[in-house]
Every structure is written in structure tokens, then in C-alpha cells.
Coordinates of C-alpha atoms and ligand atoms in Angstrom, one line a residue:
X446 CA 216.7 -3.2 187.8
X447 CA 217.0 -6.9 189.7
X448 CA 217.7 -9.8 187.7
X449 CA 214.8 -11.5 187.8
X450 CA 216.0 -14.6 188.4
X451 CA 217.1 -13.8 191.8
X452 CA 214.3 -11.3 192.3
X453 CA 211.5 -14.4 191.6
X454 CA 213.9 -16.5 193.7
X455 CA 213.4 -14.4 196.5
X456 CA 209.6 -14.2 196.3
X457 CA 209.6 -17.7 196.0
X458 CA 211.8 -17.8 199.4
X459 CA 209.3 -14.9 200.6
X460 CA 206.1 -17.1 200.1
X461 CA 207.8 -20.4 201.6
X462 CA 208.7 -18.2 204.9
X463 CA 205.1 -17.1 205.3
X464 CA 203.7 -20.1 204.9
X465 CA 205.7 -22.3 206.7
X466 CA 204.9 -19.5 209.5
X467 CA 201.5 -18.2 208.8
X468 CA 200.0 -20.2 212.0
X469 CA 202.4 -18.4 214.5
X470 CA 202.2 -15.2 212.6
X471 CA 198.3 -15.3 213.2
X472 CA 198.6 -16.6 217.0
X473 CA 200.8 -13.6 217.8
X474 CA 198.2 -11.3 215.8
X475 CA 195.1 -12.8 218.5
X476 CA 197.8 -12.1 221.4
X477 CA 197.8 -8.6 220.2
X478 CA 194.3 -8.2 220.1
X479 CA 194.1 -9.4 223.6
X480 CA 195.1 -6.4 224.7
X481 CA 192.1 -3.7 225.3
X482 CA 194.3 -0.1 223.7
X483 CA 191.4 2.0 224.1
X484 CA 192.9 5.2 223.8
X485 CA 189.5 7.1 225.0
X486 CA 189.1 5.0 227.9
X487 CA 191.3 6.2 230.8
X488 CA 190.6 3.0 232.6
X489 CA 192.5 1.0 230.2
X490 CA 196.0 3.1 230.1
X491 CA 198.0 0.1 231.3
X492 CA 196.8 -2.1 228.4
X493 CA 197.3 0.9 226.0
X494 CA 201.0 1.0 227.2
X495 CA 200.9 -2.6 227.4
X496 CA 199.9 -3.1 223.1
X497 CA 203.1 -0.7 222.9
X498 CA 205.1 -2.1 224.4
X499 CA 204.0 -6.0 222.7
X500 CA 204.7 -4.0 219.4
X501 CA 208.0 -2.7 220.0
X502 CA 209.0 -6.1 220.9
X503 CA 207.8 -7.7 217.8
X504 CA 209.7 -5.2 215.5
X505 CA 213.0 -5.6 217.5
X506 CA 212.6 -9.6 217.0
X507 CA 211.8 -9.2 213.3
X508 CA 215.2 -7.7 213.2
X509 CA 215.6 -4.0 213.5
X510 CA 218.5 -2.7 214.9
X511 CA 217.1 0.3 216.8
X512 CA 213.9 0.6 218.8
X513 CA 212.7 3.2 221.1
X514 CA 209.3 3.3 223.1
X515 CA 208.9 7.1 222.6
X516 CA 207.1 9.4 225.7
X517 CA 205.0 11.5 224.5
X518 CA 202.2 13.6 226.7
X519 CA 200.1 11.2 225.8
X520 CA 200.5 7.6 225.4
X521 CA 203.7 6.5 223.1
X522 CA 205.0 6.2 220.1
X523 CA 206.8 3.2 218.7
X524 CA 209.6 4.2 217.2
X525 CA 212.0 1.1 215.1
X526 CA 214.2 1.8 212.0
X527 CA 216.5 -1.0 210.1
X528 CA 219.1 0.6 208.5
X529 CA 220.4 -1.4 205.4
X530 CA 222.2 1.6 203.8
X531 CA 221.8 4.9 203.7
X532 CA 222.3 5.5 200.0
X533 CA 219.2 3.3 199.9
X534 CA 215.1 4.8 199.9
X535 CA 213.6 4.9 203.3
X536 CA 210.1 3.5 203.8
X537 CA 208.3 4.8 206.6
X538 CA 205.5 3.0 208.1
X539 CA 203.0 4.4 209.7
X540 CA 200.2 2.7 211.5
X541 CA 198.2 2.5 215.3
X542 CA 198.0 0.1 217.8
X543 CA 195.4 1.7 220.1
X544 CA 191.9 1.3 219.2
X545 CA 187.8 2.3 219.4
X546 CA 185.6 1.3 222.3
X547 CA 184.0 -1.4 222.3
X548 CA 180.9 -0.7 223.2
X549 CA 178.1 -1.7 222.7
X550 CA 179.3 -4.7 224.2
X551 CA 176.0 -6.5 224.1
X552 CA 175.9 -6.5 220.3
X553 CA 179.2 -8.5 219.9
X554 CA 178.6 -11.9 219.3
X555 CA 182.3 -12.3 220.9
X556 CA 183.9 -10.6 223.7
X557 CA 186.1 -8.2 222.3
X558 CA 188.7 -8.8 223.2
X559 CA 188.2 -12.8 222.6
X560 CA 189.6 -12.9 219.3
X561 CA 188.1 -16.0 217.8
X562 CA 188.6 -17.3 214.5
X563 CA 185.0 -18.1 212.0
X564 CA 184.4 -18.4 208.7
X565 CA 188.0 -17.6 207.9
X566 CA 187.4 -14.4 209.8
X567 CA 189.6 -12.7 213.0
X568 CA 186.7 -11.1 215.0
X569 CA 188.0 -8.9 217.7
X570 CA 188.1 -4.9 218.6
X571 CA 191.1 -3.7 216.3
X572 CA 191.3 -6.8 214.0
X573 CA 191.2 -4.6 210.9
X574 CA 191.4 -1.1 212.3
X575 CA 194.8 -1.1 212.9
X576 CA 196.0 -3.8 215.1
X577 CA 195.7 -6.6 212.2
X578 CA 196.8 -4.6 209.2
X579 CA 200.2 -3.3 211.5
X580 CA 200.6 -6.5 212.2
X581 CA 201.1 -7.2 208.6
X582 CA 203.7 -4.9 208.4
X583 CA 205.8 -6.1 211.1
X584 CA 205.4 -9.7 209.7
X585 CA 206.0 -9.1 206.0
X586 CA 209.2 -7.5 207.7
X587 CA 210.5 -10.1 209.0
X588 CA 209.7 -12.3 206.3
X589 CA 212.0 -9.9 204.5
X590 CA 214.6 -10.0 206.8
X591 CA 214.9 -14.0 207.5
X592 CA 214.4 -14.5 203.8
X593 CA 217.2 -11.8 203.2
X594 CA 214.7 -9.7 200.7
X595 CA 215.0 -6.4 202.1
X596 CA 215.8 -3.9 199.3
X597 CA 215.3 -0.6 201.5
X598 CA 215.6 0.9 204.6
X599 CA 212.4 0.4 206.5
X600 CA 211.3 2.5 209.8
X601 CA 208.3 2.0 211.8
X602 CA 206.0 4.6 213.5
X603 CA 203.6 2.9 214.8
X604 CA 201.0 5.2 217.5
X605 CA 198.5 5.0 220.4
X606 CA 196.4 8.1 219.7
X607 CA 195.2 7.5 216.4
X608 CA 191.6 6.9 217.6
X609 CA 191.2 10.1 219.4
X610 CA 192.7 12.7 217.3
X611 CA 196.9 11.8 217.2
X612 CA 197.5 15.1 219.2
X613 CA 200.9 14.5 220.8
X614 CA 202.0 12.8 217.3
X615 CA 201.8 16.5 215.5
X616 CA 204.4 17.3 218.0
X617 CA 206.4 14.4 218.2
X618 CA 206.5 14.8 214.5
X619 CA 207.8 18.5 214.8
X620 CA 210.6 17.6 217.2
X621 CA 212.0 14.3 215.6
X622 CA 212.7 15.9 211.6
X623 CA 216.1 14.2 211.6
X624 CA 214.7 10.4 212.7
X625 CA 211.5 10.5 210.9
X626 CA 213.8 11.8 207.7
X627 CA 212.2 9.1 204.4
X628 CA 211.2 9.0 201.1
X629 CA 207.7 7.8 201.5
X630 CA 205.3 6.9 203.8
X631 CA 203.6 3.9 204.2
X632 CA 200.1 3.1 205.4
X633 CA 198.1 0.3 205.6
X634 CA 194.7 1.9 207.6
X635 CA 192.2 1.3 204.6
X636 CA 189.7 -0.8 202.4
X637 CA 190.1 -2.7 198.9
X638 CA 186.5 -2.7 196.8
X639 CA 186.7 -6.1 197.1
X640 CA 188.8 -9.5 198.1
X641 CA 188.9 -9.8 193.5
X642 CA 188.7 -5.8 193.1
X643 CA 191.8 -4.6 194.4
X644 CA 192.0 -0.7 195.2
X645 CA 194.4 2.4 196.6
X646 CA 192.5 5.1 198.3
X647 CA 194.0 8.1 196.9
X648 CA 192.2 10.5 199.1
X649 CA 191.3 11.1 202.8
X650 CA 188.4 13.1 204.5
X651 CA 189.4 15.7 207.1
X652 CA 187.3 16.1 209.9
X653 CA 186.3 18.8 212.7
X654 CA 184.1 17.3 215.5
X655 CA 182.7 19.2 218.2
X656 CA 180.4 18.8 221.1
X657 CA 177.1 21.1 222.0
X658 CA 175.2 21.7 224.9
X659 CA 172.6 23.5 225.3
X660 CA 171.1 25.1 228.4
X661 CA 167.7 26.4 229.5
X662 CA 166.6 26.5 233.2
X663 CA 168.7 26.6 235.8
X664 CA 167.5 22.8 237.7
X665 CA 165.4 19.9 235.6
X666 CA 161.7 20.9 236.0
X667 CA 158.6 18.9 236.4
X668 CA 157.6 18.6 232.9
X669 CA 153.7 19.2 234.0
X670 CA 154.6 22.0 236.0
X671 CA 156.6 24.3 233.8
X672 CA 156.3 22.2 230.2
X673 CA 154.6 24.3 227.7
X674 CA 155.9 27.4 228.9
X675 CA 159.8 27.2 229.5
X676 CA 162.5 26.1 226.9
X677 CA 163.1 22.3 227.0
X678 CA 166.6 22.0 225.4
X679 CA 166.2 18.7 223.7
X680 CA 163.1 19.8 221.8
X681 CA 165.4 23.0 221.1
X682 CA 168.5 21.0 220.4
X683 CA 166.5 18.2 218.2
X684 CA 165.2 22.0 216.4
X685 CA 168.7 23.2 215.7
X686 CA 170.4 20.0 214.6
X687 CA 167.5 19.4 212.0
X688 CA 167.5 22.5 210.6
X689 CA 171.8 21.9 209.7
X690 CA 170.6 20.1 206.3
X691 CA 167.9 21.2 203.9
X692 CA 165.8 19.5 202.1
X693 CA 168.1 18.4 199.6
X694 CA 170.3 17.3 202.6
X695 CA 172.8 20.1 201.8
X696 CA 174.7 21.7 204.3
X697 CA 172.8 24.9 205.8
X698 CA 175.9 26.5 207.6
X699 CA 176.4 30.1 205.4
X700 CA 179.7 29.6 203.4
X701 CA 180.3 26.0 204.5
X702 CA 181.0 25.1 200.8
X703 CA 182.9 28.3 199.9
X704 CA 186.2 25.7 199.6
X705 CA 185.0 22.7 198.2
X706 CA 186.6 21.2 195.6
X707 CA 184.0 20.2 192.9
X708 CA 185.2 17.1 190.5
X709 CA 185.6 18.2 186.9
X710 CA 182.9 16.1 184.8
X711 CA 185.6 14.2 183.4
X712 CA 186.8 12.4 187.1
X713 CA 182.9 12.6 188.2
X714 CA 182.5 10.1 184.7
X715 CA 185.5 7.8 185.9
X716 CA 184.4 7.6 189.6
X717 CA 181.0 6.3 187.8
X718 CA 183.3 3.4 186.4
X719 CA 184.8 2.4 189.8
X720 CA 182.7 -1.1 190.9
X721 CA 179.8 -0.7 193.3
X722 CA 177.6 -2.4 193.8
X723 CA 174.2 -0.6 195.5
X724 CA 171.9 -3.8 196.0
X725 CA 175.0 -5.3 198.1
X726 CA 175.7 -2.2 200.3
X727 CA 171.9 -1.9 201.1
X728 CA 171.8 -5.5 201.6
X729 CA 174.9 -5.2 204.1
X730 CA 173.4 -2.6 206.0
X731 CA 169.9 -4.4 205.7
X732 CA 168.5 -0.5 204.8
X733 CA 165.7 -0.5 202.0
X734 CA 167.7 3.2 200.7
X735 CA 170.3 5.2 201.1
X736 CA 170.0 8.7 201.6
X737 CA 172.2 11.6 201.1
X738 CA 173.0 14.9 199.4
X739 CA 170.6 15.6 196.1
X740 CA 173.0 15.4 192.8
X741 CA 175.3 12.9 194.2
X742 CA 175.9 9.2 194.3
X743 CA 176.7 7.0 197.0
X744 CA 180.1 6.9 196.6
X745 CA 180.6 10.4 195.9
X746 CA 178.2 11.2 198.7
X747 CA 181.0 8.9 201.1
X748 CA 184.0 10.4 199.9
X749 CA 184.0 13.6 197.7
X750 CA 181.5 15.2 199.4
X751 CA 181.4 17.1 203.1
X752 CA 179.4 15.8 205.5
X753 CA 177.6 16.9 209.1
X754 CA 176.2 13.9 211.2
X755 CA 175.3 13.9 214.8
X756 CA 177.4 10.9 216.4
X757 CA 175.9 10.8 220.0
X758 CA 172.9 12.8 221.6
X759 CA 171.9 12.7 225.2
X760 CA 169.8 15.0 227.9
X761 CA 166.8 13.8 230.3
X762 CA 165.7 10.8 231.8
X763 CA 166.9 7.5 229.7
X764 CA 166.2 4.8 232.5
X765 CA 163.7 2.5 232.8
X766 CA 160.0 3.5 232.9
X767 CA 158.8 6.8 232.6
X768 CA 160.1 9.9 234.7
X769 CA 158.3 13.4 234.0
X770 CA 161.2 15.6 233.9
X771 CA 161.8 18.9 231.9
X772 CA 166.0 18.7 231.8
X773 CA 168.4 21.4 232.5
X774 CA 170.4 20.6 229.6
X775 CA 170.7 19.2 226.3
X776 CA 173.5 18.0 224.7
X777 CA 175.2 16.0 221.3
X778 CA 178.6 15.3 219.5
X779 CA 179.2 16.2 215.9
X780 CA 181.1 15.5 213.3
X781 CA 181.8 16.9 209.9
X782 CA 184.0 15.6 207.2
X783 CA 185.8 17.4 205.1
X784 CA 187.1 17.6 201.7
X785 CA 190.0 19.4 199.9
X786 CA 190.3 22.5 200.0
X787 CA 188.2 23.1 203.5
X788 CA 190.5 23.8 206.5
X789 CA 188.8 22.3 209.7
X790 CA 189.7 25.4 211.9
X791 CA 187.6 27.7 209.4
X792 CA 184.9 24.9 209.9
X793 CA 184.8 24.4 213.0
X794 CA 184.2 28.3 213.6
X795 CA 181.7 28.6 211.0
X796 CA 179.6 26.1 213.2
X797 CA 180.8 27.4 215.9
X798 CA 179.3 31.0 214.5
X799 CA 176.0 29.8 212.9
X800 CA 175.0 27.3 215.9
X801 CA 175.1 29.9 218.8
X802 CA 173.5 32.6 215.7
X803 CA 170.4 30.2 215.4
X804 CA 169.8 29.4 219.4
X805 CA 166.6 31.4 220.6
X806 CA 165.9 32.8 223.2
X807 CA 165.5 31.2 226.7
X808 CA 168.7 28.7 226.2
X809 CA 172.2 29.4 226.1
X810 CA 174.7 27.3 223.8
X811 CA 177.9 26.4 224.6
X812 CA 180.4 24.8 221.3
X813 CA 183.3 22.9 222.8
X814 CA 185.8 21.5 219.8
X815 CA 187.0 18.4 220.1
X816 CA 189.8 17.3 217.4
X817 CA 190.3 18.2 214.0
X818 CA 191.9 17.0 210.2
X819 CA 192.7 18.2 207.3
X820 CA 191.9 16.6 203.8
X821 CA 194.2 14.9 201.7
X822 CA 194.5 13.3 198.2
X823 CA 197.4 11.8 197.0
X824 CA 198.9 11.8 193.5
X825 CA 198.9 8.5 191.3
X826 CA 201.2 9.0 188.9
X827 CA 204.2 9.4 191.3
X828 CA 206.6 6.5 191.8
X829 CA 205.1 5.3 195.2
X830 CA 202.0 5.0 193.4
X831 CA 202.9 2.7 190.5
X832 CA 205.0 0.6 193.1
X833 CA 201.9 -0.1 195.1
X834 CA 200.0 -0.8 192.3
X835 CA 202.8 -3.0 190.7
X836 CA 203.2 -4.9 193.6
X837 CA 198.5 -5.2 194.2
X838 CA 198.6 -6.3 191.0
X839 CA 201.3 -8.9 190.9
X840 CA 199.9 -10.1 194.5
X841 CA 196.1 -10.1 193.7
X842 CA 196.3 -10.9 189.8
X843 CA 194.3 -8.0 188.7
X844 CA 195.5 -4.5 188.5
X845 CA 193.8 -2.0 191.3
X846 CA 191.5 0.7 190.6
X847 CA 191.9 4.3 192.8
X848 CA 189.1 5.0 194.8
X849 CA 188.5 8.0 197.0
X850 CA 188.2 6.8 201.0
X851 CA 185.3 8.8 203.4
X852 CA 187.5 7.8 206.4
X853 CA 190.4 10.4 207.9
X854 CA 193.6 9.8 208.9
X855 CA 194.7 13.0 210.0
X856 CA 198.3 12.8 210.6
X857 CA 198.5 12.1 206.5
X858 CA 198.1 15.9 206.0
X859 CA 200.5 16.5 208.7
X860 CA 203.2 14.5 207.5
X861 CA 203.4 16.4 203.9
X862 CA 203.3 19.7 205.9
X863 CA 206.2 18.9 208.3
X864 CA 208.3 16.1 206.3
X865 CA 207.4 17.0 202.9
X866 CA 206.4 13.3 202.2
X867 CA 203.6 11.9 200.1
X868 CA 202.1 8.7 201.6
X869 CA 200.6 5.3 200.0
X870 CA 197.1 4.3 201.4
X871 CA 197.7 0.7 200.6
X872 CA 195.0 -1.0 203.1
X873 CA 193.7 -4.1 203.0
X874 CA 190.8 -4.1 205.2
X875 CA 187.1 -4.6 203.6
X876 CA 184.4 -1.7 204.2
X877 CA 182.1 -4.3 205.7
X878 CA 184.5 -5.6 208.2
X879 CA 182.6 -3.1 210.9
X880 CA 185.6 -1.2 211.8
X881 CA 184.6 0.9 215.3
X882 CA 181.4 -1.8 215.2
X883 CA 180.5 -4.4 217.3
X884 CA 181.8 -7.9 215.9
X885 CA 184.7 -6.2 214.2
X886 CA 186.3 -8.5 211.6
X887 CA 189.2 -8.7 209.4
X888 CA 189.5 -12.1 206.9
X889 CA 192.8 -14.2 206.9
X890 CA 192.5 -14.0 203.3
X891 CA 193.2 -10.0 203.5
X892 CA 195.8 -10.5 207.0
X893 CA 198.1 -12.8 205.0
X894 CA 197.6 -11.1 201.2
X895 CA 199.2 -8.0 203.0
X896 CA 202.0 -9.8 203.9
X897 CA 202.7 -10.8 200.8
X898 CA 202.0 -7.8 199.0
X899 CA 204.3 -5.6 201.0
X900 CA 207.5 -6.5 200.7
X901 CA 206.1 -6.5 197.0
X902 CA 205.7 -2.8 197.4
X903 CA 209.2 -2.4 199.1
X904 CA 210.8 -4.1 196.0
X905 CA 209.4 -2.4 193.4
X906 CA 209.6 0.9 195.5
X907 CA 213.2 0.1 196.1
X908 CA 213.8 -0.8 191.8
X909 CA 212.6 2.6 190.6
Ligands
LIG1208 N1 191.4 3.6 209.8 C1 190.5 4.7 210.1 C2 190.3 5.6 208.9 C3 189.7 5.1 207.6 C4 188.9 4.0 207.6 C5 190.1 5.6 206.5 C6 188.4 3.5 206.4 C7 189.6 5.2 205.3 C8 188.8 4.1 205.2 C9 191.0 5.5 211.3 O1 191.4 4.6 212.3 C10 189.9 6.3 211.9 O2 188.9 5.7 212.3 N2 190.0 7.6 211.9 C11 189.1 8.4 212.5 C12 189.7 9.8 212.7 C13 190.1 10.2 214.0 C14 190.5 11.6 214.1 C15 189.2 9.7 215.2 C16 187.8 8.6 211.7 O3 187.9 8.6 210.4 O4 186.8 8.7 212.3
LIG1209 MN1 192.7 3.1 211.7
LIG1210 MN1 189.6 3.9 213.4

């Protein structure tokens, strides 16, 4: 173990550095989020490419001493190491630099991709999900590097493809074993309870999302002319989509819970104890109740619990006024999340299997799937777990509690099936800062308490 003289020296040298460079560190952070990455949006590719190649440049100035902007099918991977010693632990960060549309555009108070500064909040598309909380990492970097703190060897995989499934990162992964070789990975790509209730997610959703369509006539009809007597799909989709829950708002799909996981009384009894607060969370989302599966709470509903929601519907005439149409076709995008053990290739073809078994007659359905994940939950009595909460503690003053995140982040699963390597959610973003929301928001408070907590993490990662 460090003496701790020199070890407090250091963090005193550590906080001195940030501070005497928190204003530029947050300038560069708004130049970041300048740049529109919307992976899904094909008209933006050259601003996608563009946020890579702003973060490779950033992590080869902080002071690694290899960095490669990686080709994938897709859009790249930023690949940067720092090599101290090899005898040493490897951290591996992982993070993303594209991000969600950000639609609907009228709803932002903002433009975008305007950050602006209020209430001691960043408001901009990809403040807290990821570009702010990356950012993070690359600063607390350097501050480890110019303050001469870095106890580990430290490589950065930072990706563009997070926000629409992280397909061509499965396969980078496969091919690049040897360079991705680590002892942990790191993550910062999640919430805390609270700015004064510190907290590790310890577990991940998967996911399986798939689009529907369904057919009837063969041309949009006059709806006086033929309504009544031919199959309207968006009556018969609105029909099939309701009848997925039941009146308890379980899952109707035959054998869709066959896998889950259910807690034992015992962690049901301690996820009771974690802080929530209900009157807030209504209050946030100005709703008068929540809703959700009968014998669950809230938070177990969000994260411990699968889920099937329709995320986009569409079919007909949506203009202005009124136009007397019958449509061809119906259609909607769902998702479902997952939880340990379901596989979302066995759920996606149960849908698959019950949706075109309860179509009727006169339509035809089509199931396209879109991307998938798998569940994850991560120990926390392993090493990388204590040094995270070693270092939250230290950082925040109050030791944090383990919660269980309703979020996915597929490539988690991915890396302990390929690399054999657990990961550490820390995050430090705030469930209400309206991730893949209009007027998107991450506080300075969080932006700079990462930055002081991570190198936190590396040191008591590095120690045991
Ligand atoms: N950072 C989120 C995931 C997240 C958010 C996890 C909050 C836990 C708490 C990530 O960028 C994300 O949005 N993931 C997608 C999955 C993907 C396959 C599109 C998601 O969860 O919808
Ligand atoms: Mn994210
Ligand atoms: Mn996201």
C-alpha cells in the first residue's frame, strides 16, 4: 500500500490541477457537444466522424502514447492506451461519443447542439449520455498524468454506435483480444440516486427491439367506402399491441417469463431500503401515478423486472385537418427489456411467434428485428467493486448504495463473454437529467465530481 503521505500529496496536487483548469476542461466539453454524432441519422456521418476524431485528439494531448482511429463497418472506434508498465493492472475505459436524436426539436428550450450553461447545468444533446461523462474520463486523465498520479495502465475505447445497437463493436471486439487485453473495465454511462446519495448500478437491462407492420388491403381505401367491412390495420394493430399486457400489466407472450430471475425475499427486502423517493419521481414527471406490473414497486418495476413498451406507432393520415382514409398499412417499434437469465434471441422469437399467432384474418404481419442485448449484473464484493466504492465514498463523503439500473448497455455482456472481464458501472449522471429527452442536461456539480472521483478509482484499483 502507498504511503499516505505521498498518496494525500498527490490528491491534493490532483484537486489543484482541476481546479486551476476546470474552466477550459468545461469549454472543451461544450466544443464537444457542438458536434451533432447522431449515429441514426445518416445525414450527420461527417459530424459523427468528426466527435471521433475531436476525441482521439483530446486523449493523445492528455498524454497517451498510442492512439488509433479504428475503421470499423460502421463508424469508428477510438482506440488510446498509456502504457506505464506492464506488470501494472490495466483499466479499460469504455464509453460513446455518438448520441440520440434530437428530436423533438421544438421541445428544447436550447438548440441542441447550443450547449448553454443554466442553473449550474450543461444543457445540450449528449451532455450526460455519454459525451459529458467520457469527457470526464479523458480529463481526470490528464489530471493524472500532468499531476504525475497515474498508478495503472489506462486504455480508452471510446465508440460511435452505442446509440443504435454497438454492432460493428461485437466484432471489433472479437478481432482485437490481444489490444483490448485488461483487468477491468470501466464505465461511466449511468445515474447516482442523488447528488448526496451516491450509488453503483450493479446491474443492466438487456433489450430485444423489433419493428411491426401490419398489412390489410392492397391501396389506402376511402374509409366511407369500404370502412366497416375490410380490416383497418391500425384498429388491428392498436388490438394486438393492447392485448401484449393483461390486466395486471404482466406480459401475455406464452413462456416470456420461463427465465426470469426472481429476487430471493431477502434482496427484494434490501432493494426496499435503497432511497426513493415516489412523491419526487411523480412530481418530475408531473404524472398523478405510476403504473406498472401488479406485485412490484417502482424501482423493481424499472429494473428487476422485464418490460414490453411500444416506442413509436404510425399508419394513416397525420396532417393537418381531416382526410377520410382507410390505410394500407399499420405499423410500430417495440421494445422489451430484459432481465437475467432471458436471452434476447429467444425473446425476440417468442414475439416474433405469438404476434404473427394472434393476427386475424384479413391482415398479414410482418416482424422485422432490430438490435438486441443481453442482461448483466455485476458482482460487489470483487475488488473493482470496493475500489469504486472506496474512491465514491472518499469523493462524495458518504459511502454509495448498489442499485439495479433499467437502462442497457449491451456491449457489458459482450465484454465478459469475449474478454472475460467484469466491468464497474460508475456513472455519474442523474435520472432526471432527460437523457434521449429534449433539454438534455448534465450538472457541473456531477461533470467535475467525476473527475475527481476517477483517478480515485484508479488508485485504489491500482493499491489492491
Ligand atoms: N447510457 C444509456 C444506458 C443507461 C442509461 C443505463 C441510464 C443505465 C441508466 C445508453 O446510452 C443507452 O441509452 N442504451 C440504450 C441501448 C441501445 C441498444 C440503444 C438503451 O438503454 O435504450
Ligand atoms: Mn449512454
Ligand atoms: Mn443512450
Amino acid at each position: 500500500m502507498q504511503n499516505n503521505g505521498s498518496s494525500l500529496h498527490n490528491h491534493n496536487n490532483m484537486k489543484n490541477y482541476i481546479e486551476a483548469n476546470k474552466e477550459r476542461f468545461l469549454a472543451e466539453l461544450l466544443d464537444l457537444l457542438r458536434i451533432p454524432s447522431i449515429s441514426a441519422d445518416s445525414k450527420y456521418k461527417d459530424d459523427v466522424r468528426k466527435a471521433a476524431a475531436f476525441i482521439a485528439d483530446k486523449i493523445q494531448s492528455a498524454g497517451a502514447d498510442f492512439i488509433e482511429i479504428c475503421e470499423t463497418a460502421g463508424y469508428p472506434i477510438v482506440f488510446g492506451q498509456k502504457i506505464i508498465d506492464e506488470s501494472l493492472p490495466t483499466v479499460l475505459v469504455y464509453g460513446h461519443y455518438d448520441v440520440q436524436p434530437a428530436d423533438p426539436l421544438n421541445l428544447w428550450d436550447s438548440p441542441p447542439f447550443e450547449p448553454v450553461v443554466k442553473d449550474e447545468k450543461i444543457y445540450a444533446r449528449g451532455a450526460c449520455d455519454d459525451k459529458g461523462q467520457v469527457y470526464m474520463h479523458i480529463k481526470a486523465f490528464e489530471t493524472m498524468m500532468a499531476t504525475n498520479a497515474l498508478p495503472c495502465n489506462v486504455k480508452f475505447m471510446i465508440e460511435g454506435e452505442e446509440e443504435v445497437g454497438s454492432d460493428n463493436l461485437g466484432t471489433f471486439v472479437k478481432a482485437n483480444k490481444e489490444r483490448l487485453t485488461a483487468d477491468v473495465i470501466l464505465i461511466s454511462d449511468t445515474a447516482i440516486i442523488a447528488n448526496d446519495i451516491p450509488s453503483i448500478d450493479v446491474g443492466l437491462r438487456g433489450l430485444s427491439y423489433l419493428e411491426v407492420e401490419v398489412t390489410g388491403s392492397n391501396r389506402d381505401l376511402h374509409s366511407g367506402v369500404y370502412g366497416g367491412a375490410v380490416a383497418n390495420p391500425i384498429n388491428v394493430l392498436s388490438k394486438m399491441i393492447a392485448s401484449l399486457h393483461d390486466e395486471n400489466n404482466h406480459i401475455t407472450i406464452p413462456t416470456f417469463y420461463d427465465d426470469v430471475v426472481e429476487l430471493t425475499p431477502a434482496q427484494r427486502e434490501a432493494m426496499a431500503q435503497t432511497p426513493f423517493d415516489l412523491e419526487a419521481y411523480k412530481k418530475d414527471l408531473a404524472i398523478d401515478d405510476v403504473r406498472g406490473e401488479a406485485g412490484y414497486s417502482t424501482l423493481e418495476r424499472a429494473s428487476i423486472r422485464p418490460t414490453l413498451d411500444v416506442n413509436g406507432i404510425w399508419g394513416g393520415y397525420i396532417g393537418e385537418g381531416a382526410k377520410t382514409v382507410l390505410p394500407s398499412k399499420a405499423s410500430a417499434k417495440i421494445s422489451m427489456r430484459l432481465v437475467p437469465n432471458q436471452q434476447s434471441d429467444k425473446i425476440t422469437e417468442l414475439f416474433t411467434k405469438h404476434f404473427q399467432a394472434i393476427a386475424p384474418a384479413g391482415v398479414t404481419v410482418t416482424v422485422r428485428p432490430h438490435h438486441g442485448g443481453e442482461p448483466y449484473v455485476t458482482p460487489t464484493d470483487s475488488k473493482e467493486y470496493r475500489a469504486a466504492e472506496k474512491a465514491m465514498e472518499e469523493s462524495f463523503g458518504k459511502k454509495p448504495v448498489p442499485t439495479r439500473g433499467g437502462g442497457s448497455i449491451p456491449i457489458v455482456a459482450l465484454f465478459e463473454k469475449e474478454l472475460g472481464l467484469k466491468t464497474v458501472l460508475m456513472g455519474f449522471g442523474l435520472d432526471s437529467d432527460a437523457i434521449h429527452s429534449p433539454n438534455e442536461h448534465y450538472g457541473l456539480f456531477n461533470f467535475y465530481k467525476g473527475i475527481e472521483t476517477i483517478p480515485l478509482f484508479f488508485k485504489y484499483y491500482a493499491e489492491s
